[in-house]
mmCIF file with all atom_site columns, C-alpha atoms in Angstrom:
data_model
loop_
_atom_site.group_PDB
_atom_site.id
_atom_site.type_symbol
_atom_site.label_atom_id
_atom_site.label_alt_id
_atom_site.label_comp_id
_atom_site.label_asym_id
_atom_site.label_entity_id
_atom_site.label_seq_id
_atom_site.pdbx_PDB_ins_code
_atom_site.Cartn_x
_atom_site.Cartn_y
_atom_site.Cartn_z
_atom_site.occupancy
_atom_site.B_iso_or_equiv
_atom_site.pdbx_formal_charge
_atom_site.auth_seq_id
_atom_site.auth_comp_id
_atom_site.auth_asym_id
_atom_site.auth_atom_id
_atom_site.pdbx_PDB_model_num
ATOM 1   C CA . UNK D 1 1   ? -1.392  8.978   -8.095  1.00 58.00 ? 1   UNK D CA 1
ATOM 2   C CA . UNK D 1 2   ? -3.240  5.759   -8.938  1.00 71.00 ? 2   UNK D CA 1
ATOM 3   C CA . UNK D 1 3   ? -0.871  4.993   -11.854 1.00 79.00 ? 3   UNK D CA 1
ATOM 4   C CA . UNK D 1 4   ? 2.136   5.674   -9.636  1.00 82.00 ? 4   UNK D CA 1
ATOM 5   C CA . UNK D 1 5   ? 0.800   3.255   -7.027  1.00 75.00 ? 5   UNK D CA 1
ATOM 6   C CA . UNK D 1 6   ? 0.177   0.612   -9.705  1.00 79.00 ? 6   UNK D CA 1
ATOM 7   C CA . UNK D 1 7   ? 3.716   1.068   -11.057 1.00 86.00 ? 7   UNK D CA 1
ATOM 8   C CA . UNK D 1 8   ? 5.212   0.702   -7.585  1.00 85.00 ? 8   UNK D CA 1
ATOM 9   C CA . UNK D 1 9   ? 3.061   -2.383  -6.993  1.00 80.00 ? 9   UNK D CA 1
ATOM 10  C CA . UNK D 1 10  ? 4.177   -3.880  -10.312 1.00 87.00 ? 10  UNK D CA 1
ATOM 11  C CA . UNK D 1 11  ? 7.847   -3.263  -9.487  1.00 91.00 ? 11  UNK D CA 1
ATOM 12  C CA . UNK D 1 12  ? 7.451   -4.839  -6.038  1.00 88.00 ? 12  UNK D CA 1
ATOM 13  C CA . UNK D 1 13  ? 5.652   -7.811  -7.577  1.00 88.00 ? 13  UNK D CA 1
ATOM 14  C CA . UNK D 1 14  ? 8.442   -8.213  -10.162 1.00 91.00 ? 14  UNK D CA 1
ATOM 15  C CA . UNK D 1 15  ? 11.076  -8.186  -7.395  1.00 91.00 ? 15  UNK D CA 1
ATOM 16  C CA . UNK D 1 16  ? 9.040   -10.644 -5.320  1.00 89.00 ? 16  UNK D CA 1
ATOM 17  C CA . UNK D 1 17  ? 8.607   -12.941 -8.318  1.00 91.00 ? 17  UNK D CA 1
ATOM 18  C CA . UNK D 1 18  ? 12.291  -12.652 -9.311  1.00 93.00 ? 18  UNK D CA 1
ATOM 19  C CA . UNK D 1 19  ? 13.477  -13.662 -5.834  1.00 92.00 ? 19  UNK D CA 1
ATOM 20  C CA . UNK D 1 20  ? 11.251  -16.745 -5.987  1.00 90.00 ? 20  UNK D CA 1
ATOM 21  C CA . UNK D 1 21  ? 12.368  -17.611 -9.519  1.00 92.00 ? 21  UNK D CA 1
ATOM 22  C CA . UNK D 1 22  ? 16.054  -17.254 -8.637  1.00 94.00 ? 22  UNK D CA 1
ATOM 23  C CA . UNK D 1 23  ? 15.593  -19.404 -5.525  1.00 93.00 ? 23  UNK D CA 1
ATOM 24  C CA . UNK D 1 24  ? 13.756  -22.058 -7.537  1.00 93.00 ? 24  UNK D CA 1
ATOM 25  C CA . UNK D 1 25  ? 16.417  -22.046 -10.255 1.00 94.00 ? 25  UNK D CA 1
ATOM 26  C CA . UNK D 1 26  ? 19.166  -22.331 -7.662  1.00 94.00 ? 26  UNK D CA 1
ATOM 27  C CA . UNK D 1 27  ? 17.290  -25.178 -5.991  1.00 94.00 ? 27  UNK D CA 1
ATOM 28  C CA . UNK D 1 28  ? 17.002  -27.095 -9.275  1.00 94.00 ? 28  UNK D CA 1
ATOM 29  C CA . UNK D 1 29  ? 20.676  -26.520 -10.079 1.00 95.00 ? 29  UNK D CA 1
ATOM 30  C CA . UNK D 1 30  ? 21.885  -27.618 -6.647  1.00 93.00 ? 30  UNK D CA 1
ATOM 31  C CA . UNK D 1 31  ? 19.690  -30.718 -6.589  1.00 93.00 ? 31  UNK D CA 1
ATOM 32  C CA . UNK D 1 32  ? 21.022  -31.756 -10.007 1.00 93.00 ? 32  UNK D CA 1
ATOM 33  C CA . UNK D 1 33  ? 24.583  -31.081 -8.824  1.00 92.00 ? 33  UNK D CA 1
ATOM 34  C CA . UNK D 1 34  ? 24.196  -33.145 -5.643  1.00 92.00 ? 34  UNK D CA 1
ATOM 35  C CA . UNK D 1 35  ? 22.582  -36.045 -7.491  1.00 91.00 ? 35  UNK D CA 1
ATOM 36  C CA . UNK D 1 36  ? 25.417  -36.131 -10.020 1.00 91.00 ? 36  UNK D CA 1
ATOM 37  C CA . UNK D 1 37  ? 28.049  -35.795 -7.289  1.00 89.00 ? 37  UNK D CA 1
ATOM 38  C CA . UNK D 1 38  ? 26.471  -38.547 -5.208  1.00 87.00 ? 38  UNK D CA 1
ATOM 39  C CA . UNK D 1 39  ? 25.783  -41.114 -7.919  1.00 87.00 ? 39  UNK D CA 1
ATOM 40  C CA . UNK D 1 40  ? 28.739  -40.606 -10.219 1.00 87.00 ? 40  UNK D CA 1
ATOM 41  C CA . UNK D 1 41  ? 31.426  -39.587 -7.740  1.00 86.00 ? 41  UNK D CA 1
ATOM 42  C CA . UNK D 1 42  ? 30.080  -40.982 -4.431  1.00 84.00 ? 42  UNK D CA 1
ATOM 43  C CA . UNK D 1 43  ? 30.485  -37.602 -2.776  1.00 84.00 ? 43  UNK D CA 1
ATOM 44  C CA . UNK D 1 44  ? 28.024  -35.547 -0.749  1.00 82.00 ? 44  UNK D CA 1
ATOM 45  C CA . UNK D 1 45  ? 28.135  -32.560 1.560   1.00 82.00 ? 45  UNK D CA 1
ATOM 46  C CA . UNK D 1 46  ? 25.965  -32.298 4.652   1.00 81.00 ? 46  UNK D CA 1
ATOM 47  C CA . UNK D 1 47  ? 26.136  -28.497 4.453   1.00 83.00 ? 47  UNK D CA 1
ATOM 48  C CA . UNK D 1 48  ? 24.812  -28.495 0.907   1.00 86.00 ? 48  UNK D CA 1
ATOM 49  C CA . UNK D 1 49  ? 22.083  -31.009 1.749   1.00 86.00 ? 49  UNK D CA 1
ATOM 50  C CA . UNK D 1 50  ? 20.921  -28.818 4.622   1.00 86.00 ? 50  UNK D CA 1
ATOM 51  C CA . UNK D 1 51  ? 21.064  -25.709 2.438   1.00 88.00 ? 51  UNK D CA 1
ATOM 52  C CA . UNK D 1 52  ? 18.944  -27.446 -0.219  1.00 90.00 ? 52  UNK D CA 1
ATOM 53  C CA . UNK D 1 53  ? 16.373  -28.413 2.414   1.00 87.00 ? 53  UNK D CA 1
ATOM 54  C CA . UNK D 1 54  ? 16.281  -24.821 3.638   1.00 86.00 ? 54  UNK D CA 1
ATOM 55  C CA . UNK D 1 55  ? 15.996  -23.523 0.067   1.00 90.00 ? 55  UNK D CA 1
ATOM 56  C CA . UNK D 1 56  ? 13.124  -25.942 -0.591  1.00 90.00 ? 56  UNK D CA 1
ATOM 57  C CA . UNK D 1 57  ? 11.293  -24.633 2.484   1.00 87.00 ? 57  UNK D CA 1
ATOM 58  C CA . UNK D 1 58  ? 12.051  -21.074 1.378   1.00 88.00 ? 58  UNK D CA 1
ATOM 59  C CA . UNK D 1 59  ? 10.586  -21.582 -2.105  1.00 91.00 ? 59  UNK D CA 1
ATOM 60  C CA . UNK D 1 60  ? 7.501   -23.252 -0.647  1.00 88.00 ? 60  UNK D CA 1
ATOM 61  C CA . UNK D 1 61  ? 6.724   -20.520 1.871   1.00 86.00 ? 61  UNK D CA 1
ATOM 62  C CA . UNK D 1 62  ? 7.830   -17.687 -0.432  1.00 88.00 ? 62  UNK D CA 1
ATOM 63  C CA . UNK D 1 63  ? 5.378   -18.919 -3.043  1.00 86.00 ? 63  UNK D CA 1
ATOM 64  C CA . UNK D 1 64  ? 2.339   -18.531 -0.770  1.00 86.00 ? 64  UNK D CA 1
ATOM 65  C CA . UNK D 1 65  ? 1.861   -14.861 -1.565  1.00 84.00 ? 65  UNK D CA 1
ATOM 66  C CA . UNK D 1 66  ? 2.584   -15.390 -5.255  1.00 85.00 ? 66  UNK D CA 1
ATOM 67  C CA . UNK D 1 67  ? -0.128  -18.033 -5.441  1.00 84.00 ? 67  UNK D CA 1
ATOM 68  C CA . UNK D 1 68  ? -2.600  -15.618 -3.902  1.00 83.00 ? 68  UNK D CA 1
ATOM 69  C CA . UNK D 1 69  ? -1.686  -12.723 -6.179  1.00 82.00 ? 69  UNK D CA 1
ATOM 70  C CA . UNK D 1 70  ? -1.786  -14.846 -9.324  1.00 82.00 ? 70  UNK D CA 1
ATOM 71  C CA . UNK D 1 71  ? -4.854  -16.893 -8.316  1.00 76.00 ? 71  UNK D CA 1
ATOM 72  C CA . UNK D 1 72  ? -2.755  -20.038 -8.652  1.00 73.00 ? 72  UNK D CA 1
ATOM 73  C CA . UNK D 1 73  ? -4.063  -21.564 -5.458  1.00 70.00 ? 73  UNK D CA 1
ATOM 74  C CA . UNK D 1 74  ? -6.488  -24.448 -5.100  1.00 72.00 ? 74  UNK D CA 1
ATOM 75  C CA . UNK D 1 75  ? -10.079 -23.304 -5.324  1.00 72.00 ? 75  UNK D CA 1
ATOM 76  C CA . UNK D 1 76  ? -13.329 -25.197 -5.539  1.00 74.00 ? 76  UNK D CA 1
ATOM 77  C CA . UNK D 1 77  ? -15.497 -22.803 -7.490  1.00 76.00 ? 77  UNK D CA 1
ATOM 78  C CA . UNK D 1 78  ? -18.474 -24.869 -8.631  1.00 78.00 ? 78  UNK D CA 1
ATOM 79  C CA . UNK D 1 79  ? -20.810 -22.894 -6.349  1.00 79.00 ? 79  UNK D CA 1
ATOM 80  C CA . UNK D 1 80  ? -18.894 -19.594 -6.575  1.00 78.00 ? 80  UNK D CA 1
ATOM 81  C CA . UNK D 1 81  ? -19.220 -19.507 -10.375 1.00 79.00 ? 81  UNK D CA 1
ATOM 82  C CA . UNK D 1 82  ? -23.017 -19.657 -10.111 1.00 81.00 ? 82  UNK D CA 1
ATOM 83  C CA . UNK D 1 83  ? -23.413 -16.716 -7.720  1.00 83.00 ? 83  UNK D CA 1
ATOM 84  C CA . UNK D 1 84  ? -24.578 -13.299 -8.963  1.00 86.00 ? 84  UNK D CA 1
ATOM 85  C CA . UNK D 1 85  ? -21.641 -10.900 -9.525  1.00 83.00 ? 85  UNK D CA 1
ATOM 86  C CA . UNK D 1 86  ? -22.902 -8.442  -6.884  1.00 84.00 ? 86  UNK D CA 1
ATOM 87  C CA . UNK D 1 87  ? -22.817 -11.194 -4.254  1.00 87.00 ? 87  UNK D CA 1
ATOM 88  C CA . UNK D 1 88  ? -19.689 -12.853 -5.655  1.00 87.00 ? 88  UNK D CA 1
ATOM 89  C CA . UNK D 1 89  ? -17.606 -9.793  -4.720  1.00 87.00 ? 89  UNK D CA 1
ATOM 90  C CA . UNK D 1 90  ? -18.510 -10.132 -1.034  1.00 90.00 ? 90  UNK D CA 1
ATOM 91  C CA . UNK D 1 91  ? -18.068 -13.898 -1.041  1.00 88.00 ? 91  UNK D CA 1
ATOM 92  C CA . UNK D 1 92  ? -14.544 -13.319 -2.377  1.00 87.00 ? 92  UNK D CA 1
ATOM 93  C CA . UNK D 1 93  ? -13.885 -10.707 0.329   1.00 90.00 ? 93  UNK D CA 1
ATOM 94  C CA . UNK D 1 94  ? -15.144 -13.104 3.030   1.00 91.00 ? 94  UNK D CA 1
ATOM 95  C CA . UNK D 1 95  ? -13.064 -15.935 1.565   1.00 89.00 ? 95  UNK D CA 1
ATOM 96  C CA . UNK D 1 96  ? -9.892  -13.870 1.630   1.00 90.00 ? 96  UNK D CA 1
ATOM 97  C CA . UNK D 1 97  ? -10.699 -12.541 5.109   1.00 94.00 ? 97  UNK D CA 1
ATOM 98  C CA . UNK D 1 98  ? -10.688 -16.165 6.266   1.00 93.00 ? 98  UNK D CA 1
ATOM 99  C CA . UNK D 1 99  ? -7.403  -16.703 4.406   1.00 90.00 ? 99  UNK D CA 1
ATOM 100 C CA . UNK D 1 100 ? -6.021  -13.634 6.198   1.00 94.00 ? 100 UNK D CA 1
ATOM 101 C CA . UNK D 1 101 ? -7.007  -15.075 9.589   1.00 95.00 ? 101 UNK D CA 1
ATOM 102 C CA . UNK D 1 102 ? -5.294  -18.385 8.757   1.00 94.00 ? 102 UNK D CA 1
ATOM 103 C CA . UNK D 1 103 ? -2.178  -16.521 7.582   1.00 93.00 ? 103 UNK D CA 1
ATOM 104 C CA . UNK D 1 104 ? -2.196  -14.401 10.765  1.00 95.00 ? 104 UNK D CA 1
ATOM 105 C CA . UNK D 1 105 ? -2.333  -17.537 12.938  1.00 96.00 ? 105 UNK D CA 1
ATOM 106 C CA . UNK D 1 106 ? 0.444   -19.135 10.855  1.00 93.00 ? 106 UNK D CA 1
ATOM 107 C CA . UNK D 1 107 ? 2.569   -15.996 11.203  1.00 94.00 ? 107 UNK D CA 1
ATOM 108 C CA . UNK D 1 108 ? 1.974   -15.710 14.946  1.00 95.00 ? 108 UNK D CA 1
ATOM 109 C CA . UNK D 1 109 ? 3.022   -19.294 15.577  1.00 94.00 ? 109 UNK D CA 1
ATOM 110 C CA . UNK D 1 110 ? 5.898   -18.917 13.108  1.00 91.00 ? 110 UNK D CA 1
ATOM 111 C CA . UNK D 1 111 ? 7.302   -16.080 15.227  1.00 92.00 ? 111 UNK D CA 1
ATOM 112 C CA . UNK D 1 112 ? 6.788   -18.147 18.387  1.00 92.00 ? 112 UNK D CA 1
ATOM 113 C CA . UNK D 1 113 ? 8.544   -21.141 16.829  1.00 90.00 ? 113 UNK D CA 1
ATOM 114 C CA . UNK D 1 114 ? 11.506  -19.066 15.666  1.00 88.00 ? 114 UNK D CA 1
ATOM 115 C CA . UNK D 1 115 ? 11.813  -17.563 19.157  1.00 88.00 ? 115 UNK D CA 1
ATOM 116 C CA . UNK D 1 116 ? 11.776  -21.026 20.761  1.00 87.00 ? 116 UNK D CA 1
ATOM 117 C CA . UNK D 1 117 ? 13.927  -23.013 18.330  1.00 83.00 ? 117 UNK D CA 1
ATOM 118 C CA . UNK D 1 118 ? 15.906  -20.258 16.631  1.00 76.00 ? 118 UNK D CA 1
ATOM 119 C CA . UNK D 1 119 ? 18.825  -20.311 19.054  1.00 80.00 ? 119 UNK D CA 1
ATOM 120 C CA . UNK D 1 120 ? 19.816  -23.870 18.168  1.00 84.00 ? 120 UNK D CA 1
ATOM 121 C CA . UNK D 1 121 ? 22.730  -24.263 15.794  1.00 84.00 ? 121 UNK D CA 1
ATOM 122 C CA . UNK D 1 122 ? 22.180  -26.277 12.617  1.00 80.00 ? 122 UNK D CA 1
ATOM 123 C CA . UNK D 1 123 ? 24.305  -29.395 12.268  1.00 80.00 ? 123 UNK D CA 1
ATOM 124 C CA . UNK D 1 124 ? 25.099  -28.917 8.587   1.00 78.00 ? 124 UNK D CA 1
ATOM 125 C CA . UNK D 1 125 ? 25.750  -25.225 8.028   1.00 79.00 ? 125 UNK D CA 1
ATOM 126 C CA . UNK D 1 126 ? 26.546  -24.341 11.639  1.00 79.00 ? 126 UNK D CA 1
ATOM 127 C CA . UNK D 1 127 ? 24.254  -21.287 11.744  1.00 80.00 ? 127 UNK D CA 1
ATOM 128 C CA . UNK D 1 128 ? 21.440  -20.404 14.155  1.00 82.00 ? 128 UNK D CA 1
ATOM 129 C CA . UNK D 1 129 ? 18.197  -22.093 13.140  1.00 82.00 ? 129 UNK D CA 1
ATOM 130 C CA . UNK D 1 130 ? 16.404  -18.730 13.252  1.00 83.00 ? 130 UNK D CA 1
ATOM 131 C CA . UNK D 1 131 ? 17.869  -18.059 9.805   1.00 81.00 ? 131 UNK D CA 1
ATOM 132 C CA . UNK D 1 132 ? 16.380  -21.284 8.507   1.00 82.00 ? 132 UNK D CA 1
ATOM 133 C CA . UNK D 1 133 ? 13.020  -21.087 10.287  1.00 85.00 ? 133 UNK D CA 1
ATOM 134 C CA . UNK D 1 134 ? 12.668  -17.335 9.831   1.00 86.00 ? 134 UNK D CA 1
ATOM 135 C CA . UNK D 1 135 ? 11.124  -17.767 6.384   1.00 87.00 ? 135 UNK D CA 1
ATOM 136 C CA . UNK D 1 136 ? 7.885   -18.924 8.024   1.00 89.00 ? 136 UNK D CA 1
ATOM 137 C CA . UNK D 1 137 ? 6.958   -15.670 9.777   1.00 92.00 ? 137 UNK D CA 1
ATOM 138 C CA . UNK D 1 138 ? 8.506   -13.520 7.048   1.00 90.00 ? 138 UNK D CA 1
ATOM 139 C CA . UNK D 1 139 ? 6.485   -15.263 4.353   1.00 90.00 ? 139 UNK D CA 1
ATOM 140 C CA . UNK D 1 140 ? 3.428   -15.047 6.592   1.00 92.00 ? 140 UNK D CA 1
ATOM 141 C CA . UNK D 1 141 ? 3.761   -11.275 6.769   1.00 92.00 ? 141 UNK D CA 1
ATOM 142 C CA . UNK D 1 142 ? 4.265   -11.058 2.994   1.00 90.00 ? 142 UNK D CA 1
ATOM 143 C CA . UNK D 1 143 ? 1.312   -13.375 2.381   1.00 89.00 ? 143 UNK D CA 1
ATOM 144 C CA . UNK D 1 144 ? -0.801  -11.269 4.740   1.00 92.00 ? 144 UNK D CA 1
ATOM 145 C CA . UNK D 1 145 ? 0.065   -8.173  2.709   1.00 90.00 ? 145 UNK D CA 1
ATOM 146 C CA . UNK D 1 146 ? -0.798  -10.036 -0.503  1.00 88.00 ? 146 UNK D CA 1
ATOM 147 C CA . UNK D 1 147 ? -4.133  -11.077 1.025   1.00 90.00 ? 147 UNK D CA 1
ATOM 148 C CA . UNK D 1 148 ? -4.941  -7.468  1.936   1.00 91.00 ? 148 UNK D CA 1
ATOM 149 C CA . UNK D 1 149 ? -4.048  -6.408  -1.609  1.00 87.00 ? 149 UNK D CA 1
ATOM 150 C CA . UNK D 1 150 ? -6.492  -8.994  -2.973  1.00 88.00 ? 150 UNK D CA 1
ATOM 151 C CA . UNK D 1 151 ? -9.257  -7.892  -0.581  1.00 92.00 ? 151 UNK D CA 1
ATOM 152 C CA . UNK D 1 152 ? -8.804  -4.230  -1.535  1.00 90.00 ? 152 UNK D CA 1
ATOM 153 C CA . UNK D 1 153 ? -8.782  -5.297  -5.191  1.00 86.00 ? 153 UNK D CA 1
ATOM 154 C CA . UNK D 1 154 ? -12.092 -7.136  -4.763  1.00 88.00 ? 154 UNK D CA 1
ATOM 155 C CA . UNK D 1 155 ? -13.700 -4.192  -3.014  1.00 89.00 ? 155 UNK D CA 1
ATOM 156 C CA . UNK D 1 156 ? -12.540 -1.635  -5.587  1.00 86.00 ? 156 UNK D CA 1
ATOM 157 C CA . UNK D 1 157 ? -12.976 -3.789  -8.728  1.00 83.00 ? 157 UNK D CA 1
ATOM 158 C CA . UNK D 1 158 ? -15.656 -3.086  -11.269 1.00 83.00 ? 158 UNK D CA 1
ATOM 159 C CA . UNK D 1 159 ? -18.609 -5.446  -10.978 1.00 83.00 ? 159 UNK D CA 1
ATOM 160 C CA . UNK D 1 160 ? -17.790 -6.803  -14.459 1.00 80.00 ? 160 UNK D CA 1
ATOM 161 C CA . UNK D 1 161 ? -14.728 -8.467  -12.924 1.00 79.00 ? 161 UNK D CA 1
ATOM 162 C CA . UNK D 1 162 ? -17.110 -10.846 -11.166 1.00 78.00 ? 162 UNK D CA 1
ATOM 163 C CA . UNK D 1 163 ? -19.115 -11.780 -14.265 1.00 79.00 ? 163 UNK D CA 1
ATOM 164 C CA . UNK D 1 164 ? -19.484 -15.516 -14.888 1.00 74.00 ? 164 UNK D CA 1
ATOM 165 C CA . UNK D 1 165 ? -16.665 -17.221 -16.734 1.00 65.00 ? 165 UNK D CA 1
ATOM 166 C CA . UNK D 1 166 ? -17.864 -19.815 -19.184 1.00 61.00 ? 166 UNK D CA 1
ATOM 167 C CA . UNK D 1 167 ? -15.688 -22.610 -20.424 1.00 52.00 ? 167 UNK D CA 1
ATOM 168 C CA . UNK D 1 168 ? -16.091 -23.684 -24.027 1.00 52.00 ? 168 UNK D CA 1
ATOM 169 C CA . UNK D 1 169 ? -14.689 -27.172 -24.484 1.00 54.00 ? 169 UNK D CA 1
ATOM 170 C CA . UNK D 1 170 ? -14.288 -26.468 -28.219 1.00 56.00 ? 170 UNK D CA 1
ATOM 171 C CA . UNK D 1 171 ? -11.886 -23.571 -27.603 1.00 52.00 ? 171 UNK D CA 1
ATOM 172 C CA . UNK D 1 172 ? -8.357  -23.632 -26.288 1.00 53.00 ? 172 UNK D CA 1
ATOM 173 C CA . UNK D 1 173 ? -7.272  -21.306 -23.474 1.00 52.00 ? 173 UNK D CA 1
ATOM 174 C CA . UNK D 1 174 ? -6.293  -18.584 -25.987 1.00 51.00 ? 174 UNK D CA 1
ATOM 175 C CA . UNK D 1 175 ? -9.765  -18.497 -27.567 1.00 51.00 ? 175 UNK D CA 1
ATOM 176 C CA . UNK D 1 176 ? -8.844  -20.393 -30.729 1.00 50.00 ? 176 UNK D CA 1
ATOM 177 C CA . UNK D 1 177 ? -10.449 -23.578 -31.987 1.00 53.00 ? 177 UNK D CA 1
ATOM 178 C CA . UNK D 1 178 ? -8.994  -26.635 -30.292 1.00 50.00 ? 178 UNK D CA 1
ATOM 179 C CA . UNK D 1 179 ? -7.929  -29.599 -32.380 1.00 50.00 ? 179 UNK D CA 1
#
């Protein structure tokens, strides 16, 4: 059962990551295209500019949960690294509980904002703004799920996962001698 759950989680993570990677790749491609079209051919499209702005917002909000899952978020750990592993677990749980509260507030107001401004029609693409602003509450829900996954992971992890991490300035990140 536990392996099945891990496999399902891995597949969901891979899909989540792939959607973000495709969106980021598309964003890079479209930005390059619009820059070339604008500077070499003096041509631009308001629809494409608005789509790029929406895609940029999408990649930003979509990445919130990925940053949590991969521990790629900003963290000031000078004090955290010096705490005993048995206490470090509960500090991490408290930290992510606070993150969950912030994400819940963000999601709540994201839904309120979409409800208030979502009926307007965008000037570029001519679609209801709820499709553009909807990424905020959707990503909030996904980020909330990712936060819960991290909290459960902290609670169920072996205490060795919280052992101090020492940095050796003479070693590279792969453990080999640095030059």
